[in-house]
Amino acid sequence: MTALTAGRVSAPRAVPDSIERPEYVGQIAPLPYKGSLVRDAETIAAMRIAGRIAAQALDAVEAAIAPGVTTDELDRVGHEFVIAHGAYPSTLGYRGYPKSLCSSVNEVICHGIPDDRPLEDGDIVNIDITAYVGDVHGDTNKTYLVGDVDQESRLLVERTHEATMRAIRAVKPGREINVIGRVIETYAKRFGYGVVRDFTGHGVGPAFHDGLVIPHYDDPSYDTVIQPGMTFTIEPMLTLGSIEWDMWDDGWTATTQDKSRTAQFEHTLLVTADGAEILTLSQPS
């Protein structure tokens, strides 16, 4: 398979003035988050709305995915859905990121910038969308098959989704955060997959990234105790080969060094009294 190369990136898309912006838009970096990691009822209610908008935007993008469609066109679809629902696409302007979603094709681990490269038959593409509305963010992503995809890549995508769901089921109050990575890594090792370490899940809510780190590999040092009311993402990145990575000149696009394919799934979760509620579903669960 030919290694991916960068295409042309179009100008950032406009957002109506009536839509509230996160505080970091127009700034070099977001302000440090100093609030609680446990959300109150009002914040949780807002996050259900933000999460559902992000999930539905992802569904709208999925419907447009096909060979010959550019990732810039997918960005347009996602952008227009989010703003039509009164929300702001959180990635747009975050630390200077120029687009309204991330599109990571084949060997791109994460944070690929949509451009004018058409998707090709046999590609896999991860779409990562976050919606900001009601002073909170809802963050989600999925990896999709483009046309006729080889069996090895299909299995990678299916198993990455399974790893994500197994990790979600492991979330229980009183357990340590490291249980999440233990479940993911144990499952991934059954198939010889690499588990990316340098990009992680994170606390999300009033801040896009609030300082809570959710590793997807087994590391007992991450011993924060899971509490009801916490909201965070689980978003493992599994690879067919190396977990070492290179960064493109754009400062965002991270690819596997050996150019092996990689897949990712992500949900925003609310810790409940006995488990986790997925906030990034298209319909209420």
mmCIF file of C-alpha atoms in Angstrom:
data_model
loop_
_atom_site.group_PDB
_atom_site.id
_atom_site.type_symbol
_atom_site.label_atom_id
_atom_site.label_comp_id
_atom_site.label_asym_id
_atom_site.label_seq_id
_atom_site.Cartn_x
_atom_site.Cartn_y
_atom_site.Cartn_z
ATOM 1 C CA MET A 1 0.000 0.000 0.000
ATOM 2 C CA THR A 2 1.232 3.462 -0.887
ATOM 3 C CA ALA A 3 2.036 5.729 2.043
ATOM 4 C CA LEU A 4 -0.315 8.634 2.534
ATOM 5 C CA THR A 5 0.782 12.123 1.522
ATOM 6 C CA ALA A 6 -0.674 15.485 2.467
ATOM 7 C CA GLY A 7 -3.194 17.172 0.201
ATOM 8 C CA ARG A 8 -4.325 20.778 0.016
ATOM 9 C CA VAL A 9 -6.138 22.103 3.085
ATOM 10 C CA SER A 10 -8.928 24.598 2.426
ATOM 11 C CA ALA A 11 -9.670 27.637 4.549
ATOM 12 C CA PRO A 12 -11.380 27.165 7.931
ATOM 13 C CA ARG A 13 -15.162 27.125 7.673
ATOM 14 C CA ALA A 14 -17.253 29.961 9.059
ATOM 15 C CA VAL A 15 -19.352 29.654 12.209
ATOM 16 C CA PRO A 16 -22.322 31.997 12.752
ATOM 17 C CA ASP A 17 -21.707 34.721 15.327
ATOM 18 C CA SER A 18 -24.776 33.535 17.221
ATOM 19 C CA ILE A 19 -23.038 30.267 18.202
ATOM 20 C CA GLU A 20 -21.080 30.344 21.448
ATOM 21 C CA ARG A 21 -17.337 29.712 21.096
ATOM 22 C CA PRO A 22 -15.131 27.838 23.555
ATOM 23 C CA GLU A 23 -12.781 30.192 25.416
ATOM 24 C CA TYR A 24 -9.702 28.976 23.527
ATOM 25 C CA VAL A 25 -10.876 30.095 20.086
ATOM 26 C CA GLY A 26 -8.540 32.866 18.945
ATOM 27 C CA GLN A 27 -6.061 32.022 21.722
ATOM 28 C CA ILE A 28 -2.754 30.155 21.529
ATOM 29 C CA ALA A 29 -3.911 27.545 24.043
ATOM 30 C CA PRO A 30 -6.870 26.878 26.344
ATOM 31 C CA LEU A 31 -6.876 28.126 29.901
ATOM 32 C CA PRO A 32 -5.951 25.503 32.530
ATOM 33 C CA TYR A 33 -9.017 23.725 33.911
ATOM 34 C CA LYS A 34 -9.387 24.244 37.663
ATOM 35 C CA GLY A 35 -12.855 22.820 38.272
ATOM 36 C CA SER A 36 -13.978 19.486 39.682
ATOM 37 C CA LEU A 37 -13.617 16.233 37.747
ATOM 38 C CA VAL A 38 -17.018 15.226 39.124
ATOM 39 C CA ARG A 39 -19.837 16.966 37.223
ATOM 40 C CA ASP A 40 -23.007 18.397 38.696
ATOM 41 C CA ALA A 41 -26.474 17.553 37.382
ATOM 42 C CA GLU A 42 -26.696 20.662 35.181
ATOM 43 C CA THR A 43 -23.367 19.904 33.498
ATOM 44 C CA ILE A 44 -24.328 16.269 32.940
ATOM 45 C CA ALA A 45 -27.618 17.302 31.315
ATOM 46 C CA ALA A 46 -25.738 19.631 28.954
ATOM 47 C CA MET A 47 -23.213 16.898 28.130
ATOM 48 C CA ARG A 48 -25.989 14.549 27.071
ATOM 49 C CA ILE A 49 -27.020 17.153 24.499
ATOM 50 C CA ALA A 50 -23.477 17.845 23.283
ATOM 51 C CA GLY A 51 -22.687 14.141 23.084
ATOM 52 C CA ARG A 52 -25.804 13.372 21.066
ATOM 53 C CA ILE A 53 -25.106 16.173 18.589
ATOM 54 C CA ALA A 54 -21.555 14.885 18.088
ATOM 55 C CA ALA A 55 -22.831 11.323 17.559
ATOM 56 C CA GLN A 56 -25.461 12.433 15.070
ATOM 57 C CA ALA A 57 -22.876 14.538 13.217
ATOM 58 C CA LEU A 58 -20.736 11.417 12.957
ATOM 59 C CA ASP A 59 -23.698 9.551 11.450
ATOM 60 C CA ALA A 60 -24.152 12.335 8.895
ATOM 61 C CA VAL A 61 -20.494 12.074 7.905
ATOM 62 C CA GLU A 62 -20.709 8.283 7.702
ATOM 63 C CA ALA A 63 -23.495 8.589 5.117
ATOM 64 C CA ALA A 64 -21.135 10.614 2.893
ATOM 65 C CA ILE A 65 -18.140 8.261 3.077
ATOM 66 C CA ALA A 66 -17.378 6.585 -0.268
ATOM 67 C CA PRO A 67 -14.479 6.142 -2.685
ATOM 68 C CA GLY A 68 -13.806 9.429 -4.474
ATOM 69 C CA VAL A 69 -15.105 11.656 -1.677
ATOM 70 C CA THR A 70 -12.492 13.974 -0.181
ATOM 71 C CA THR A 71 -11.933 14.279 3.542
ATOM 72 C CA ASP A 72 -12.478 18.031 3.082
ATOM 73 C CA GLU A 73 -16.008 17.228 1.898
ATOM 74 C CA LEU A 74 -16.505 15.102 5.030
ATOM 75 C CA ASP A 75 -15.354 18.099 7.063
ATOM 76 C CA ARG A 76 -18.006 20.221 5.336
ATOM 77 C CA VAL A 77 -20.732 17.700 6.152
ATOM 78 C CA GLY A 78 -19.709 17.447 9.803
ATOM 79 C CA HIS A 79 -19.272 21.198 10.181
ATOM 80 C CA GLU A 80 -22.661 22.019 8.701
ATOM 81 C CA PHE A 81 -24.434 19.445 10.858
ATOM 82 C CA VAL A 82 -22.866 20.726 14.066
ATOM 83 C CA ILE A 83 -23.595 24.400 13.443
ATOM 84 C CA ALA A 84 -27.132 23.607 12.211
ATOM 85 C CA HIS A 85 -27.764 22.224 15.692
ATOM 86 C CA GLY A 86 -26.507 25.369 17.408
ATOM 87 C CA ALA A 87 -23.181 23.851 18.452
ATOM 88 C CA TYR A 88 -19.553 24.757 17.754
ATOM 89 C CA PRO A 89 -17.099 22.207 16.248
ATOM 90 C CA SER A 90 -14.613 22.019 19.118
ATOM 91 C CA THR A 91 -11.514 21.233 17.057
ATOM 92 C CA LEU A 92 -11.865 24.408 14.973
ATOM 93 C CA GLY A 93 -9.306 26.820 16.412
ATOM 94 C CA TYR A 94 -8.175 24.492 19.194
ATOM 95 C CA ARG A 95 -4.441 25.253 19.523
ATOM 96 C CA GLY A 96 -4.617 26.500 15.940
ATOM 97 C CA TYR A 97 -6.209 23.373 14.422
ATOM 98 C CA PRO A 98 -7.737 24.545 11.127
ATOM 99 C CA LYS A 99 -10.721 22.251 10.548
ATOM 100 C CA SER A 100 -13.984 21.137 12.132
ATOM 101 C CA LEU A 101 -13.156 17.436 12.515
ATOM 102 C CA CYS A 102 -10.172 15.089 12.301
ATOM 103 C CA SER A 103 -9.937 12.588 9.424
ATOM 104 C CA SER A 104 -7.258 9.937 9.929
ATOM 105 C CA VAL A 105 -6.744 7.641 6.933
ATOM 106 C CA ASN A 106 -4.962 4.259 6.964
ATOM 107 C CA GLU A 107 -1.644 4.737 8.814
ATOM 108 C CA VAL A 108 -2.673 8.028 10.458
ATOM 109 C CA ILE A 109 -2.980 7.318 14.182
ATOM 110 C CA CYS A 110 -4.922 10.486 14.981
ATOM 111 C CA HIS A 111 -5.443 14.209 14.263
ATOM 112 C CA GLY A 112 -5.336 13.979 10.476
ATOM 113 C CA ILE A 113 -6.373 17.280 8.867
ATOM 114 C CA PRO A 114 -9.103 17.045 6.196
ATOM 115 C CA ASP A 115 -7.801 17.923 2.736
ATOM 116 C CA ASP A 116 -8.475 17.443 -0.980
ATOM 117 C CA ARG A 117 -7.261 13.833 -1.180
ATOM 118 C CA PRO A 118 -10.142 11.621 -2.344
ATOM 119 C CA LEU A 119 -10.762 8.479 -0.313
ATOM 120 C CA GLU A 120 -9.786 5.349 -2.230
ATOM 121 C CA ASP A 121 -11.415 1.953 -2.415
ATOM 122 C CA GLY A 122 -9.858 -0.152 0.351
ATOM 123 C CA ASP A 123 -9.022 2.743 2.679
ATOM 124 C CA ILE A 124 -10.033 2.925 6.311
ATOM 125 C CA VAL A 125 -10.751 6.355 7.786
ATOM 126 C CA ASN A 126 -11.313 7.525 11.340
ATOM 127 C CA ILE A 127 -13.581 10.530 11.818
ATOM 128 C CA ASP A 128 -13.293 12.383 15.142
ATOM 129 C CA ILE A 129 -15.936 15.013 15.952
ATOM 130 C CA THR A 130 -16.487 17.081 19.075
ATOM 131 C CA ALA A 131 -19.450 19.399 19.626
ATOM 132 C CA TYR A 132 -19.447 22.320 22.069
ATOM 133 C CA VAL A 133 -22.817 23.573 23.275
ATOM 134 C CA GLY A 134 -24.196 24.586 26.650
ATOM 135 C CA ASP A 135 -20.640 25.278 27.891
ATOM 136 C CA VAL A 136 -19.577 21.625 27.498
ATOM 137 C CA HIS A 137 -17.972 19.329 24.923
ATOM 138 C CA GLY A 138 -19.109 15.928 23.616
ATOM 139 C CA ASP A 139 -16.297 13.971 21.917
ATOM 140 C CA THR A 140 -16.549 10.846 19.754
ATOM 141 C CA ASN A 141 -14.934 9.024 16.848
ATOM 142 C CA LYS A 142 -15.270 5.909 14.718
ATOM 143 C CA THR A 143 -13.214 4.159 12.053
ATOM 144 C CA TYR A 144 -15.025 3.386 8.791
ATOM 145 C CA LEU A 145 -14.369 1.054 5.871
ATOM 146 C CA VAL A 146 -14.200 2.658 2.421
ATOM 147 C CA GLY A 147 -15.401 0.319 -0.297
ATOM 148 C CA ASP A 148 -13.847 -3.151 -0.458
ATOM 149 C CA VAL A 149 -11.386 -3.379 2.456
ATOM 150 C CA ASP A 150 -8.942 -6.256 3.015
ATOM 151 C CA GLN A 151 -9.686 -8.769 5.745
ATOM 152 C CA GLU A 152 -6.731 -7.805 7.941
ATOM 153 C CA SER A 153 -7.916 -4.186 8.072
ATOM 154 C CA ARG A 154 -11.541 -5.223 8.618
ATOM 155 C CA LEU A 155 -10.562 -7.329 11.605
ATOM 156 C CA LEU A 156 -8.428 -4.516 13.022
ATOM 157 C CA VAL A 157 -11.413 -2.166 12.882
ATOM 158 C CA GLU A 158 -13.820 -4.713 14.379
ATOM 159 C CA ARG A 159 -11.435 -5.620 17.187
ATOM 160 C CA THR A 160 -10.609 -2.010 18.004
ATOM 161 C CA HIS A 161 -14.326 -1.403 18.472
ATOM 162 C CA GLU A 162 -14.563 -4.497 20.666
ATOM 163 C CA ALA A 163 -11.600 -3.325 22.758
ATOM 164 C CA THR A 164 -13.328 0.021 23.273
ATOM 165 C CA MET A 165 -16.590 -1.581 24.386
ATOM 166 C CA ARG A 166 -14.820 -4.010 26.727
ATOM 167 C CA ALA A 167 -13.025 -1.084 28.344
ATOM 168 C CA ILE A 168 -16.302 0.811 28.764
ATOM 169 C CA ARG A 169 -17.825 -2.205 30.503
ATOM 170 C CA ALA A 170 -14.856 -2.262 32.905
ATOM 171 C CA VAL A 171 -15.605 1.244 34.202
ATOM 172 C CA LYS A 172 -16.991 0.982 37.750
ATOM 173 C CA PRO A 173 -16.882 3.405 40.684
ATOM 174 C CA GLY A 174 -14.120 2.470 43.112
ATOM 175 C CA ARG A 175 -11.845 0.959 40.477
ATOM 176 C CA GLU A 176 -8.661 2.718 39.383
ATOM 177 C CA ILE A 177 -8.360 4.319 35.961
ATOM 178 C CA ASN A 178 -5.652 1.787 35.035
ATOM 179 C CA VAL A 179 -8.271 -0.963 34.700
ATOM 180 C CA ILE A 180 -9.236 0.608 31.354
ATOM 181 C CA GLY A 181 -5.805 0.193 29.793
ATOM 182 C CA ARG A 182 -5.394 -3.291 31.265
ATOM 183 C CA VAL A 183 -8.558 -4.504 29.577
ATOM 184 C CA ILE A 184 -7.617 -2.942 26.215
ATOM 185 C CA GLU A 185 -4.028 -4.182 26.175
ATOM 186 C CA THR A 186 -4.945 -7.701 27.282
ATOM 187 C CA TYR A 187 -7.451 -7.991 24.456
ATOM 188 C CA ALA A 188 -5.200 -6.393 21.809
ATOM 189 C CA LYS A 189 -2.288 -8.688 22.631
ATOM 190 C CA ARG A 190 -4.397 -11.711 21.672
ATOM 191 C CA PHE A 191 -4.089 -10.570 18.063
ATOM 192 C CA GLY A 192 -0.569 -9.134 18.149
ATOM 193 C CA TYR A 193 -1.792 -5.542 17.803
ATOM 194 C CA GLY A 194 0.173 -2.568 19.038
ATOM 195 C CA VAL A 195 -1.500 -0.269 21.569
ATOM 196 C CA VAL A 196 -0.533 3.377 21.076
ATOM 197 C CA ARG A 197 0.771 4.933 24.297
ATOM 198 C CA ASP A 198 1.507 8.550 23.471
ATOM 199 C CA PHE A 199 -2.081 9.558 22.648
ATOM 200 C CA THR A 200 -4.662 8.858 25.333
ATOM 201 C CA GLY A 201 -8.217 9.331 26.470
ATOM 202 C CA HIS A 202 -8.981 12.368 28.604
ATOM 203 C CA GLY A 203 -11.388 14.047 30.925
ATOM 204 C CA VAL A 204 -13.930 16.079 28.972
ATOM 205 C CA GLY A 205 -16.794 18.363 29.946
ATOM 206 C CA PRO A 206 -16.524 22.112 30.556
ATOM 207 C CA ALA A 207 -12.972 21.749 29.182
ATOM 208 C CA PHE A 208 -12.108 19.906 25.956
ATOM 209 C CA HIS A 209 -9.222 18.256 27.873
ATOM 210 C CA ASP A 210 -9.411 18.798 31.624
ATOM 211 C CA GLY A 211 -6.148 17.180 32.734
ATOM 212 C CA LEU A 212 -7.439 13.688 33.565
ATOM 213 C CA VAL A 213 -5.461 11.160 31.505
ATOM 214 C CA ILE A 214 -6.953 7.811 30.441
ATOM 215 C CA PRO A 215 -4.146 5.516 29.195
ATOM 216 C CA HIS A 216 -5.105 2.622 26.922
ATOM 217 C CA TYR A 217 -2.237 0.395 28.091
ATOM 218 C CA ASP A 218 -1.612 -1.279 31.425
ATOM 219 C CA ASP A 219 0.139 1.140 33.778
ATOM 220 C CA PRO A 220 -0.579 0.800 37.522
ATOM 221 C CA SER A 221 0.764 4.306 38.183
ATOM 222 C CA TYR A 222 -2.504 5.737 36.814
ATOM 223 C CA ASP A 223 -4.298 5.111 40.081
ATOM 224 C CA THR A 224 -6.985 7.811 40.110
ATOM 225 C CA VAL A 225 -10.103 6.233 41.594
ATOM 226 C CA ILE A 226 -13.151 6.290 39.319
ATOM 227 C CA GLN A 227 -16.057 8.211 40.894
ATOM 228 C CA PRO A 228 -19.713 8.650 39.945
ATOM 229 C CA GLY A 229 -20.167 11.896 38.018
ATOM 230 C CA MET A 230 -16.807 11.783 36.250
ATOM 231 C CA THR A 231 -16.910 12.267 32.474
ATOM 232 C CA PHE A 232 -14.068 11.161 30.232
ATOM 233 C CA THR A 233 -13.256 9.539 26.900
ATOM 234 C CA ILE A 234 -12.013 6.066 26.116
ATOM 235 C CA GLU A 235 -10.449 6.054 22.633
ATOM 236 C CA PRO A 236 -7.875 3.290 22.039
ATOM 237 C CA MET A 237 -5.667 3.357 18.945
ATOM 238 C CA LEU A 238 -4.573 -0.133 17.850
ATOM 239 C CA THR A 239 -2.015 -0.814 15.125
ATOM 240 C CA LEU A 240 -1.109 -3.719 12.878
ATOM 241 C CA GLY A 241 2.562 -2.976 13.476
ATOM 242 C CA SER A 242 4.662 -0.401 15.285
ATOM 243 C CA ILE A 243 3.298 2.017 17.883
ATOM 244 C CA GLU A 244 6.185 4.407 17.176
ATOM 245 C CA TRP A 245 5.075 7.417 15.205
ATOM 246 C CA ASP A 246 6.145 10.297 12.975
ATOM 247 C CA MET A 247 4.604 13.760 12.862
ATOM 248 C CA TRP A 248 3.876 15.537 9.587
ATOM 249 C CA ASP A 249 5.044 19.096 9.085
ATOM 250 C CA ASP A 250 1.530 20.319 9.882
ATOM 251 C CA GLY A 251 2.227 19.570 13.559
ATOM 252 C CA TRP A 252 -0.941 17.464 13.909
ATOM 253 C CA THR A 253 -0.939 14.389 11.681
ATOM 254 C CA ALA A 254 0.672 11.445 13.503
ATOM 255 C CA THR A 255 1.393 8.320 11.427
ATOM 256 C CA THR A 256 2.855 4.957 12.371
ATOM 257 C CA GLN A 257 6.581 4.891 11.609
ATOM 258 C CA ASP A 258 6.276 1.637 9.675
ATOM 259 C CA LYS A 259 3.134 2.951 7.901
ATOM 260 C CA SER A 260 1.068 0.033 9.175
ATOM 261 C CA ARG A 261 -2.634 0.647 9.492
ATOM 262 C CA THR A 262 -4.262 1.797 12.697
ATOM 263 C CA ALA A 263 -7.852 2.061 13.921
ATOM 264 C CA GLN A 264 -9.584 3.954 16.717
ATOM 265 C CA PHE A 265 -13.003 4.334 18.354
ATOM 266 C CA GLU A 266 -14.075 6.826 21.008
ATOM 267 C CA HIS A 267 -16.987 7.563 23.300
ATOM 268 C CA THR A 268 -17.562 10.162 25.990
ATOM 269 C CA LEU A 269 -18.701 8.427 29.184
ATOM 270 C CA LEU A 270 -20.484 9.392 32.370
ATOM 271 C CA VAL A 271 -19.615 7.281 35.394
ATOM 272 C CA THR A 272 -22.836 6.152 37.084
ATOM 273 C CA ALA A 273 -23.461 4.431 40.415
ATOM 274 C CA ASP A 274 -22.779 1.020 38.902
ATOM 275 C CA GLY A 275 -20.941 1.519 35.597
ATOM 276 C CA ALA A 276 -20.797 3.944 32.698
ATOM 277 C CA GLU A 277 -23.373 5.667 30.522
ATOM 278 C CA ILE A 278 -22.281 6.369 26.949
ATOM 279 C CA LEU A 279 -23.133 10.000 26.204
ATOM 280 C CA THR A 280 -22.116 9.891 22.523
ATOM 281 C CA LEU A 281 -24.921 7.771 21.086
ATOM 282 C CA SER A 282 -27.160 8.973 18.256
ATOM 283 C CA GLN A 283 -30.287 8.092 20.219
ATOM 284 C CA PRO A 284 -30.878 7.941 23.981
ATOM 285 C CA SER A 285 -29.948 4.515 25.337
#
